[in-house]
Amino acid sequence: MPLFAHNVVTERDSDEGHAVGGRVSTLALGAIGVVFGDIGTSPLYAMKEMFIGHHPLPVDILHVFGVLSLIFWSFLIIVTFKYVTIVMRADNKGEGGSLALLALITRKIPGERGWLLTMLAVLATALFFGDAIITPSISVLSAVEGLVVVEASMQPLVLPISIAILVGLFMVQSRGTAGLSRYFGPIVLFYFLVLAVLGIVHIAPDPSILMALSPHHAVAFFVRDPILAFLSLGAVVLAVTGAEALFADMGHFGRRPIALAWLFVVFPALIINYLGQCAMLLRDPSTVENPFFLMAPESLRLPLVVLATLATIIASQALITGAFSVVQQAVQLGLMPRVRIAHTSESALGQIYVPSVNWGLLALVILVVLTFQRSENLLAAYGLAVIGTMFITTCLITVLMIRVWNWPVWRVALVAGLFFIVDGAYLAANIIKVPQGGWFPLLVAVVAFTLLTTWARGRHLMIARMREGSMPMKIFIDSAASSAARVPGTAVFMTSASDGVPPALLHNLKHNKVLHERIILLTVKIADVPYVEEDTNARVEPLGEGFHRLIVRYGFMQEPDVPSALAKVTVCGPPINMVDTSFFLSRQTLLASERPGMAIWREKLFAWMMQNAESPMQFFRLPTNRVVELGSQVEI
């Protein structure tokens, strides 16, 4: 990954996919609105969970100073050192996230070990979907619950208002958020400014709270109260939820703007606010019922509720957009069936909308809100998915240090050892929360992992079975080209295999008894990089007798556009005109069998997923009036 050591970083142009200059300050402001919404809303509930949550701590100097020290050093070790300094160097052509990191590593580690790493990245993706359900639920609930601090009689309205906000948020996704997103950065920046001001107001009367930043207070906490100190890690981790977004959203803003936004805005504002909350708690322990909102004077609490609600909506929006992006990457990398992806902006490539994911998330988010009802009930479920993803990132980045960066063993042991100790401690503390609600993200992750791996394995088996019975292309051309009647025009046969005769071609010849004058066997391949330049993404191989094999490569962040790719082909005869071009697709009917490969129930699940996958016509942007689908049966 480029280290962005200059005053100008590169940002991917939304129209052309090329790098264009972007001012660091502008990108940093955008990053504040998109990247840091999740971690920025953690002060709403983190401190409350520590002192009145599932394992409440006494409000005294030992425990208050202890958790403050843990939060501060977690910010330094997990966010600043791990993500900003190390992980964000591991980009894949500018893109971040578990799947991009996996693609970067598997170039160096093929075979069985590469397969194991793939399973880790798939598990991280599955855990992300659990986080994508819980984060909007807990963020909006915790903000709206501030109304109860303003007026206790508004408690019955918390659930209806929260659900109304969430329904509205998901309903506007189909219209896109490009117009509103320009306000996200300024709103969240103002929110962080308010966090800092509230913190300073409560630190000023007794600045001795700053002593809590010393690491010896965390050590003293574990020495004098080891059990509660360990259990408190399950709540302390709430302060760093959202750290993974720094890496996942790196492709949109670049490493330097995200790092600057964290170091000079987000980190100071968060730690000042936590210091202020703890200073207030030590002076008045009764404020533990909702320390964030009670920091504000009574006359300003309602405006603070409104501001916090806006911040949580923006944080939820960023996560929803992230879910759409993860699904798009998973589809391109062959981990999910094709789904309908709509563009909500003509100028912004990243503005996409996935209807099935949107409505599925909404249904599950409402189910979670109605099931748990209060943010404190959800806090037990929150954190496990996040720290699970962080732990997997540590595993992947360790492999990267060894195999790609070629670090010496002593350096890997020091850096990775620190990450494993910290992440492992947080993971162990969160596993204890499974019976209290942590089971929910695990259940979501298990379901998502099963679907992702079943699809990936099923596709592999299906392609292998189809290759078993395929005829070599040379034999087919020699036998069929001279005997079959030829008709004018171009026939494009879509095929996943880059060798052999496509089933659709055999079926067409069998039923129609003719061949077109020009036949193109088209294979679309997704590379392990986010973007492939247009002038290098197509390769044509003449096969003789009017037959050509065309392989078009796209990056996993690009959308295949077959008509556009064909229009650029100039080495297989006259220009390809869509008016006299027909596209032939083979739609497989899968039959579960007793052959080795997958369990019968997984084969049936894969067949169901195939049946409900989005048609290749939309996925490859084929003209629907020029497409012919031919069926075939495949045993897996």
XYZ file of C-alpha atoms in Angstrom:
636
model
C 0.000 0.000 0.000
C 1.232 3.500 -0.718
C 2.015 5.332 2.477
C 0.541 8.627 1.212
C 3.535 10.606 2.435
C 2.627 13.752 0.506
C 0.214 16.606 1.018
C -2.109 15.261 -1.654
C -3.497 11.730 -1.614
C -5.176 9.819 -4.373
C -8.886 9.168 -4.427
C -10.622 6.979 -6.957
C -12.524 9.029 -9.467
C -16.195 8.100 -9.373
C -16.624 8.313 -13.142
C -13.518 6.911 -14.726
C -11.987 4.773 -11.964
C -8.675 6.588 -12.216
C -6.796 8.266 -9.413
C -7.349 11.972 -9.094
C -5.910 14.423 -6.617
C -7.922 15.235 -3.547
C -7.085 17.692 -0.790
C -6.300 15.941 2.469
C -8.539 18.247 4.489
C -11.567 17.565 2.273
C -11.011 13.816 2.377
C -10.426 13.908 6.141
C -13.739 15.714 6.624
C -15.483 13.086 4.518
C -13.787 10.341 6.538
C -15.041 11.882 9.792
C -18.613 11.557 8.513
C -18.341 8.043 7.087
C -15.533 6.170 8.832
C -15.862 7.318 12.440
C -19.621 7.345 12.996
C -19.634 3.944 14.728
C -16.704 4.512 17.081
C -17.869 8.104 17.603
C -21.258 7.090 19.006
C -19.775 4.655 21.545
C -19.735 7.301 24.369
C -23.539 7.086 24.332
C -23.490 3.650 25.932
C -19.961 2.405 26.746
C -19.502 4.029 30.165
C -23.080 3.247 31.136
C -22.507 -0.441 30.407
C -19.330 -0.499 32.491
C -20.958 0.782 35.682
C -24.583 -0.439 35.531
C -24.365 -3.158 32.883
C -24.146 -6.932 33.142
C -21.010 -6.809 35.339
C -21.321 -3.415 37.098
C -18.237 -1.784 38.568
C -18.226 0.255 41.775
C -17.962 3.986 41.125
C -14.683 4.647 42.908
C -11.215 5.830 41.977
C -9.758 2.334 41.454
C -12.411 1.246 38.953
C -13.017 4.604 37.263
C -9.306 5.254 36.756
C -8.822 1.620 35.748
C -11.399 1.626 32.908
C -10.251 5.056 31.719
C -6.693 3.769 31.463
C -7.927 0.672 29.603
C -9.894 2.811 27.122
C -6.985 5.159 26.476
C -4.446 2.395 25.905
C -6.919 0.422 23.808
C -7.232 3.480 21.574
C -3.453 3.639 21.326
C -2.769 -0.066 20.765
C -5.814 -1.199 18.744
C -6.775 1.859 16.727
C -3.582 3.921 16.470
C -0.857 1.271 16.378
C -2.672 -1.752 14.937
C -4.972 -0.157 12.375
C -3.500 3.254 11.523
C 0.165 2.227 11.661
C 0.165 -1.432 10.555
C -3.076 -2.758 9.048
C -3.770 0.225 6.812
C -0.447 -0.385 5.065
C -1.909 -3.668 3.796
C -4.069 -2.295 1.002
C -4.959 -4.126 -2.193
C -4.433 -1.478 -4.884
C -5.892 1.087 -2.476
C -8.796 -1.016 -1.187
C -9.103 -2.334 2.369
C -11.267 -4.828 4.232
C -11.050 -8.557 4.944
C -11.823 -9.696 1.390
C -9.324 -7.277 -0.162
C -6.696 -8.409 2.376
C -7.461 -12.043 1.552
C -6.992 -11.435 -2.178
C -3.644 -9.780 -1.438
C -2.404 -12.726 0.646
C -3.638 -15.617 -1.514
C -1.434 -14.493 -4.418
C 1.513 -15.620 -2.269
C -0.128 -18.591 -0.539
C -2.043 -20.817 -2.974
C -3.371 -24.278 -2.311
C -4.543 -25.718 0.988
C -3.109 -23.017 3.231
C -4.702 -20.394 1.005
C -8.018 -22.206 1.453
C -7.727 -21.971 5.240
C -7.110 -18.236 4.997
C -10.144 -17.952 2.722
C -12.271 -19.552 5.431
C -10.969 -16.990 7.943
C -11.863 -14.083 5.643
C -15.289 -15.596 4.957
C -15.836 -15.915 8.712
C -14.893 -12.247 9.150
C -17.432 -11.344 6.446
C -20.077 -13.446 8.199
C -19.369 -11.704 11.518
C -19.679 -8.347 9.739
C -23.290 -9.139 8.832
C -24.047 -9.728 12.519
C -22.493 -6.358 13.312
C -24.484 -4.731 10.478
C -27.716 -5.810 12.180
C -26.804 -4.859 15.748
C -25.059 -1.502 15.149
C -28.075 0.412 13.730
C -30.296 -1.097 16.434
C -28.136 -0.178 19.416
C -26.987 3.187 18.044
C -30.456 4.552 17.335
C -31.950 3.045 20.505
C -29.249 4.533 22.739
C -29.695 7.980 21.180
C -33.501 7.989 21.387
C -33.317 6.789 25.010
C -31.869 10.195 25.769
C -35.470 11.436 25.594
C -36.096 9.631 28.889
C -33.372 11.748 30.507
C -35.168 14.855 29.244
C -38.638 13.636 30.235
C -39.170 10.282 32.008
C -42.749 9.992 30.749
C -41.434 9.554 27.182
C -40.193 6.019 27.907
C -43.124 4.333 26.043
C -42.236 6.340 22.910
C -38.633 5.144 22.682
C -39.391 1.940 20.748
C -41.893 3.462 18.263
C -39.599 6.426 17.539
C -36.554 4.179 17.117
C -38.389 1.854 14.738
C -39.773 4.813 12.754
C -36.260 6.249 12.344
C -34.853 2.881 11.244
C -37.692 2.219 8.783
C -37.233 5.696 7.293
C -33.475 5.167 7.035
C -33.833 1.914 5.093
C -36.650 3.224 2.899
C -34.553 6.082 1.506
C -31.714 3.788 0.449
C -33.222 3.166 -2.993
C -33.089 6.915 -3.706
C -29.417 7.139 -2.831
C -27.647 9.339 -0.314
C -25.231 11.178 -2.596
C -27.028 14.484 -2.001
C -27.167 14.141 1.766
C -23.706 12.628 2.227
C -22.011 16.004 1.732
C -23.512 17.051 5.083
C -22.345 13.931 6.967
C -18.815 15.236 7.579
C -19.805 18.666 8.963
C -22.556 17.172 11.172
C -20.296 14.515 12.685
C -17.438 17.035 13.036
C -19.776 19.292 15.021
C -20.824 16.242 17.073
C -17.168 15.531 17.961
C -16.687 19.181 18.869
C -19.652 18.909 21.253
C -18.150 15.733 22.756
C -14.910 17.591 23.471
C -16.639 20.669 24.917
C -18.805 18.539 27.236
C -15.697 16.695 28.395
C -13.697 19.866 29.051
C -16.558 21.363 31.086
C -16.422 18.414 33.495
C -12.618 18.032 33.521
C -11.971 21.685 34.372
C -13.200 21.552 38.016
C -10.779 18.714 38.805
C -8.036 18.086 36.208
C -6.620 15.273 38.353
C -8.776 12.898 36.265
C -6.045 13.233 33.622
C -3.846 11.039 35.838
C -6.066 8.117 34.821
C -4.298 7.997 31.443
C -1.249 6.415 33.091
C -1.018 2.660 32.315
C -0.292 1.837 35.953
C -3.969 2.413 36.794
C -4.970 -0.393 34.378
C -2.328 -2.626 35.952
C -3.560 -1.744 39.463
C -7.127 -2.531 38.391
C -6.108 -6.073 37.335
C -3.923 -6.623 40.402
C -6.477 -5.497 43.010
C -9.703 -6.711 41.352
C -8.704 -9.228 38.647
C -12.133 -10.830 38.107
C -14.025 -7.566 37.616
C -11.125 -6.191 35.573
C -11.355 -9.133 33.185
C -15.151 -8.941 32.964
C -14.954 -5.192 32.344
C -13.086 -5.857 29.085
C -16.430 -6.986 27.645
C -17.659 -3.407 28.135
C -14.394 -1.573 27.438
C -14.335 -3.085 23.937
C -17.479 -1.074 23.175
C -15.277 2.028 23.112
C -13.318 0.697 20.106
C -16.187 -0.760 18.083
C -15.910 0.686 14.624
C -12.103 0.520 14.480
C -12.344 -2.001 11.614
C -14.026 0.715 9.518
C -10.702 2.568 9.282
C -9.378 -0.300 7.165
C -12.616 -1.237 5.391
C -13.274 2.318 4.119
C -9.688 3.091 3.185
C -10.397 2.831 -0.545
C -12.770 5.784 -0.380
C -10.507 8.255 1.426
C -6.926 7.002 1.569
C -4.752 6.199 4.542
C -3.443 9.682 5.285
C -6.809 11.506 5.569
C -8.214 8.757 7.811
C -5.097 8.793 9.991
C -5.158 12.586 10.336
C -8.887 12.620 11.143
C -8.306 10.021 13.872
C -5.208 11.582 15.426
C -6.296 15.226 15.438
C -10.094 15.124 15.738
C -11.688 11.817 16.696
C -9.175 10.424 19.207
C -8.851 13.673 21.215
C -12.620 14.288 21.234
C -13.420 10.749 22.377
C -10.845 10.551 25.165
C -11.758 14.041 26.427
C -15.417 13.032 26.557
C -14.645 9.800 28.432
C -12.470 11.757 30.886
C -15.337 14.208 31.415
C -17.871 11.420 31.978
C -15.626 9.811 34.592
C -14.889 13.119 36.340
C -18.647 13.701 36.581
C -19.226 10.162 37.902
C -16.666 10.614 40.691
C -18.307 13.878 41.749
C -21.880 12.579 41.427
C -22.216 8.766 41.186
C -25.995 9.096 40.618
C -25.307 10.245 37.042
C -24.293 6.663 36.222
C -27.850 5.983 34.945
C -26.984 7.806 31.695
C -23.677 9.660 31.990
C -23.490 10.856 28.384
C -26.718 12.865 28.325
C -26.383 13.984 31.944
C -23.138 15.741 31.022
C -25.205 18.450 29.355
C -27.145 21.137 31.252
C -30.845 20.347 31.462
C -31.756 23.038 28.918
C -29.388 21.530 26.318
C -30.238 17.865 26.737
C -32.968 17.798 24.084
C -30.690 19.394 21.443
C -28.013 16.867 22.457
C -30.516 14.036 21.900
C -31.259 15.395 18.420
C -27.547 15.738 17.588
C -26.756 12.253 18.923
C -29.657 10.805 16.904
C -28.316 12.445 13.741
C -24.864 11.011 14.475
C -26.281 7.504 14.978
C -28.297 7.744 11.766
C -25.142 8.710 9.885
C -23.219 5.872 11.561
C -25.967 3.429 10.581
C -25.998 4.792 7.034
C -22.274 4.199 6.720
C -22.710 0.606 7.888
C -25.600 -0.047 5.486
C -23.527 1.315 2.607
C -20.671 -0.890 3.815
C -22.974 -3.932 3.754
C -23.889 -3.192 0.136
C -20.190 -2.900 -0.742
C -19.276 -6.148 1.046
C -22.062 -7.997 -0.775
C -20.857 -6.617 -4.109
C -17.291 -7.783 -3.369
C -18.515 -11.212 -2.196
C -20.551 -11.680 -5.392
C -17.622 -10.691 -7.585
C -15.255 -13.020 -5.712
C -17.659 -15.950 -6.091
C -18.687 -16.175 -2.438
C -22.341 -15.243 -2.998
C -24.919 -15.763 -5.738
C -25.642 -12.872 -8.060
C -28.028 -10.306 -6.589
C -29.647 -7.267 -8.151
C -27.428 -4.212 -7.673
C -28.843 -0.818 -8.604
C -26.874 2.414 -9.019
C -28.370 5.388 -7.205
C -26.008 7.968 -8.677
C -24.807 8.527 -12.245
C -21.578 10.127 -11.062
C -20.625 8.195 -7.906
C -19.516 4.631 -8.594
C -19.751 3.604 -4.931
C -23.391 4.678 -4.590
C -25.125 1.320 -4.988
C -28.315 -0.174 -3.633
C -28.931 -3.898 -3.087
C -32.688 -4.376 -2.501
C -32.526 -7.906 -1.082
C -29.843 -6.929 1.439
C -31.613 -3.684 2.352
C -34.984 -5.254 3.175
C -33.392 -8.277 4.823
C -31.357 -6.011 7.110
C -34.426 -3.910 7.931
C -36.470 -6.975 8.910
C -33.685 -8.288 11.148
C -32.974 -4.867 12.690
C -36.647 -4.419 13.634
C -36.702 -7.972 15.009
C -33.653 -7.177 17.159
C -35.164 -3.919 18.470
C -38.448 -5.609 19.364
C -36.678 -8.589 20.957
C -34.133 -6.710 23.093
C -36.161 -3.456 23.506
C -33.485 -1.542 25.453
C -29.940 -0.625 24.479
C -28.505 -2.136 27.669
C -30.006 -5.497 26.693
C -28.352 -5.258 23.278
C -24.931 -4.393 24.713
C -24.371 -8.016 25.681
C -24.839 -8.998 22.038
C -22.685 -6.141 20.810
C -18.939 -6.368 20.670
C -18.509 -10.090 20.039
C -18.873 -9.769 16.264
C -16.573 -6.726 16.256
C -13.764 -8.240 18.298
C -14.119 -11.505 16.337
C -13.474 -9.588 13.110
C -10.535 -7.758 14.725
C -9.012 -11.066 15.850
C -9.306 -12.508 12.331
C -7.677 -9.357 10.935
C -4.774 -9.965 13.328
C -4.450 -13.532 11.995
C -4.446 -12.361 8.373
C -2.068 -9.453 8.957
C 0.359 -11.807 10.743
C 0.469 -14.034 7.668
C 1.006 -10.920 5.551
C 3.931 -9.818 7.735
C 5.608 -13.191 7.262
C 4.845 -14.120 3.652
C 4.361 -10.820 1.826
C 6.309 -8.193 3.789
C 9.037 -10.711 4.773
C 9.485 -9.262 8.250
C 12.105 -10.871 10.505
C 10.730 -13.325 13.050
C 11.531 -11.146 16.069
C 9.554 -8.208 14.667
C 6.553 -10.390 13.826
C 6.686 -11.913 17.319
C 6.712 -8.499 18.995
C 4.003 -6.841 16.907
C 1.691 -9.790 16.293
C 2.223 -11.033 19.854
C 0.972 -7.721 21.246
C -2.057 -7.777 18.942
C -2.927 -11.395 19.823
C -2.662 -10.709 23.564
C -4.918 -7.646 23.430
C -7.448 -9.046 20.932
C -7.430 -12.434 22.672
C -8.203 -10.868 26.062
C -11.114 -8.884 24.623
C -12.396 -11.924 22.728
C -12.290 -14.098 25.853
C -14.169 -11.472 27.875
C -16.849 -11.217 25.186
C -17.345 -14.964 24.847
C -18.673 -14.921 28.428
C -21.515 -12.706 27.134
C -22.842 -15.407 24.771
C -25.705 -16.581 27.056
C -26.769 -12.958 27.712
C -27.190 -12.008 24.055
C -23.859 -12.718 22.417
C -25.508 -15.744 20.827
C -27.315 -13.506 18.339
C -24.332 -12.277 16.265
C -22.909 -15.794 16.439
C -26.163 -17.215 15.062
C -26.152 -14.664 12.243
C -22.483 -15.427 11.537
C -23.093 -19.202 11.440
C -25.984 -18.795 8.984
C -24.002 -16.343 6.799
C -20.879 -18.544 6.927
C -22.898 -21.595 5.901
C -24.457 -19.776 2.948
C -21.146 -18.255 1.787
C -19.160 -21.486 1.984
C -21.959 -23.563 0.466
C -22.135 -21.255 -2.520
C -18.359 -21.154 -3.015
C -18.005 -24.933 -2.697
C -21.071 -25.602 -4.846
C -19.780 -23.413 -7.681
C -16.438 -25.181 -7.563
C -18.121 -28.595 -7.777
C -20.533 -27.510 -10.521
C -17.747 -26.182 -12.732
C -15.722 -29.345 -12.133
C -18.686 -31.583 -13.047
C -19.349 -29.563 -16.213
C -15.717 -29.855 -17.255
C -15.825 -33.631 -16.827
C -18.270 -33.987 -19.711
C -17.101 -31.104 -21.869
C -15.811 -31.673 -25.398
C -12.463 -30.184 -26.431
C -13.047 -27.134 -28.572
C -10.780 -28.274 -31.417
C -12.719 -31.511 -31.883
C -16.013 -29.642 -31.908
C -14.820 -27.107 -34.504
C -13.406 -29.817 -36.770
C -16.629 -31.861 -36.683
C -19.346 -29.198 -36.498
C -18.023 -26.185 -38.368
C -18.035 -27.901 -41.765
C -21.297 -29.830 -41.356
C -23.600 -27.247 -39.724
C -25.275 -24.465 -41.715
C -23.898 -20.990 -40.959
C -26.194 -17.973 -40.545
C -25.271 -14.259 -40.554
C -24.539 -12.445 -37.332
C -22.584 -12.902 -34.122
C -23.362 -15.369 -31.341
C -21.861 -14.792 -27.903
C -21.876 -17.845 -25.635
C -21.289 -16.985 -21.982
C -19.225 -19.640 -20.232
C -17.514 -19.848 -16.839
C -14.829 -22.192 -18.186
C -11.962 -20.881 -20.275
C -11.644 -24.183 -22.146
C -13.992 -26.788 -23.614
C -17.330 -26.333 -25.406
C -19.989 -24.344 -23.498
C -23.185 -26.384 -22.840
C -25.257 -23.596 -24.412
C -23.362 -24.013 -27.698
C -24.033 -27.748 -27.784
C -27.737 -27.247 -26.992
C -28.092 -24.525 -29.613
C -26.560 -26.703 -32.313
C -28.668 -29.687 -31.275
C -31.984 -27.818 -31.377
C -31.433 -25.150 -34.075
C -29.023 -27.083 -36.359
C -27.149 -23.874 -37.257
C -24.085 -21.894 -36.274
C -23.547 -18.139 -36.591
C -20.840 -16.791 -38.887
C -18.945 -15.436 -35.906
C -19.019 -17.237 -32.572
C -17.450 -15.741 -29.447
C -16.960 -17.841 -26.331
C -16.953 -15.213 -23.594
C -15.601 -15.793 -20.097
C -15.735 -13.060 -17.460
C -13.067 -13.434 -14.783
C -12.776 -11.474 -11.548
C -9.204 -10.625 -10.603
C -7.845 -10.466 -7.054
C -7.324 -6.702 -7.385
C -10.057 -4.067 -7.014
C -9.663 -2.510 -10.480
C -8.342 -3.664 -13.852
C -7.518 -1.039 -16.477
C -9.756 -1.164 -19.550
C -6.885 -1.300 -22.028
C -5.523 -4.520 -20.471
C -8.663 -6.344 -19.371
C -9.533 -8.255 -22.590
C -7.715 -11.106 -24.338
C -8.893 -12.628 -27.638
C -7.791 -16.051 -28.888
C -8.728 -17.012 -32.492
C -9.844 -20.666 -32.673
C -10.427 -20.875 -36.435
C -13.545 -21.263 -38.595
C -15.078 -18.058 -37.200
C -14.679 -19.151 -33.569
C -13.008 -16.864 -31.014
C -12.430 -17.149 -27.294
C -12.665 -13.844 -25.405
C -11.624 -13.539 -21.759
C -12.512 -10.261 -20.047
C -11.085 -9.464 -16.612
C -12.604 -7.106 -14.046
C -11.517 -6.148 -10.541
C -13.639 -7.202 -7.597
C -14.825 -3.598 -7.129
C -15.899 -3.239 -10.772
C -19.183 -4.227 -12.387
C -18.969 -6.358 -15.542
C -20.329 -4.627 -18.656
C -20.247 -7.169 -21.469
C -21.674 -4.976 -24.293
C -19.096 -2.287 -23.512
C -16.274 -4.866 -23.535
C -17.452 -6.315 -26.868
C -17.610 -2.852 -28.430
C -13.871 -2.454 -27.795
C -12.917 -5.753 -29.467
C -11.320 -5.109 -32.874
C -9.279 -8.259 -33.591
C -11.978 -10.788 -34.500
C -13.476 -9.377 -37.667
C -15.782 -6.397 -38.213
C -16.916 -4.322 -35.209
C -19.497 -6.121 -33.084
C -22.932 -4.568 -33.531
C -25.518 -5.298 -30.841
C -28.301 -5.289 -33.439
C -27.073 -8.509 -35.074
C -25.577 -10.084 -31.953
C -27.300 -12.784 -29.890
C -26.278 -13.866 -26.400
C -26.688 -17.486 -25.308
C -26.748 -18.415 -21.640
C -26.854 -21.822 -20.038
C -29.089 -22.051 -16.961
C -28.185 -25.151 -15.008
C -30.726 -27.259 -13.146
C -28.785 -28.858 -10.318
C -29.492 -32.379 -9.173
C -28.288 -33.469 -5.748
C -26.398 -36.763 -5.906
C -24.540 -39.194 -3.674
C -21.217 -38.310 -5.299
C -18.521 -37.020 -2.921
C -18.374 -33.263 -2.569
C -20.940 -31.823 -0.176
C -23.556 -33.163 2.185
C -26.932 -33.711 0.503
C -28.555 -30.892 2.497
C -25.858 -28.479 1.321
C -26.285 -29.629 -2.289
C -30.008 -28.908 -2.023
C -29.258 -25.535 -0.422
C -26.881 -24.686 -3.263
C -29.497 -25.707 -5.835
C -32.015 -23.393 -4.142
C -29.504 -20.537 -4.150
C -28.796 -21.114 -7.851
C -32.503 -21.063 -8.614
C -32.953 -17.715 -6.839
C -29.792 -16.016 -8.097
C -30.110 -12.888 -10.203
C -30.199 -13.564 -13.940
C -26.883 -13.048 -15.772
C -28.741 -10.704 -18.135
C -28.885 -7.971 -15.488
C -25.587 -8.863 -13.860
C -23.611 -8.604 -17.108
C -25.799 -5.767 -18.498
C -26.906 -7.835 -21.488
C -29.653 -6.487 -23.778
C -32.655 -8.563 -22.708
C -34.154 -8.718 -26.204
C -30.995 -10.359 -27.560
C -30.627 -13.125 -24.933
C -31.496 -16.794 -25.298
C -31.387 -19.034 -22.205
C -30.869 -22.760 -22.681
C -31.313 -25.211 -19.810
C -29.112 -28.109 -18.801
C -28.889 -30.509 -15.874
C -25.809 -30.982 -13.715
C -25.292 -33.492 -10.907
C -23.217 -32.270 -7.961
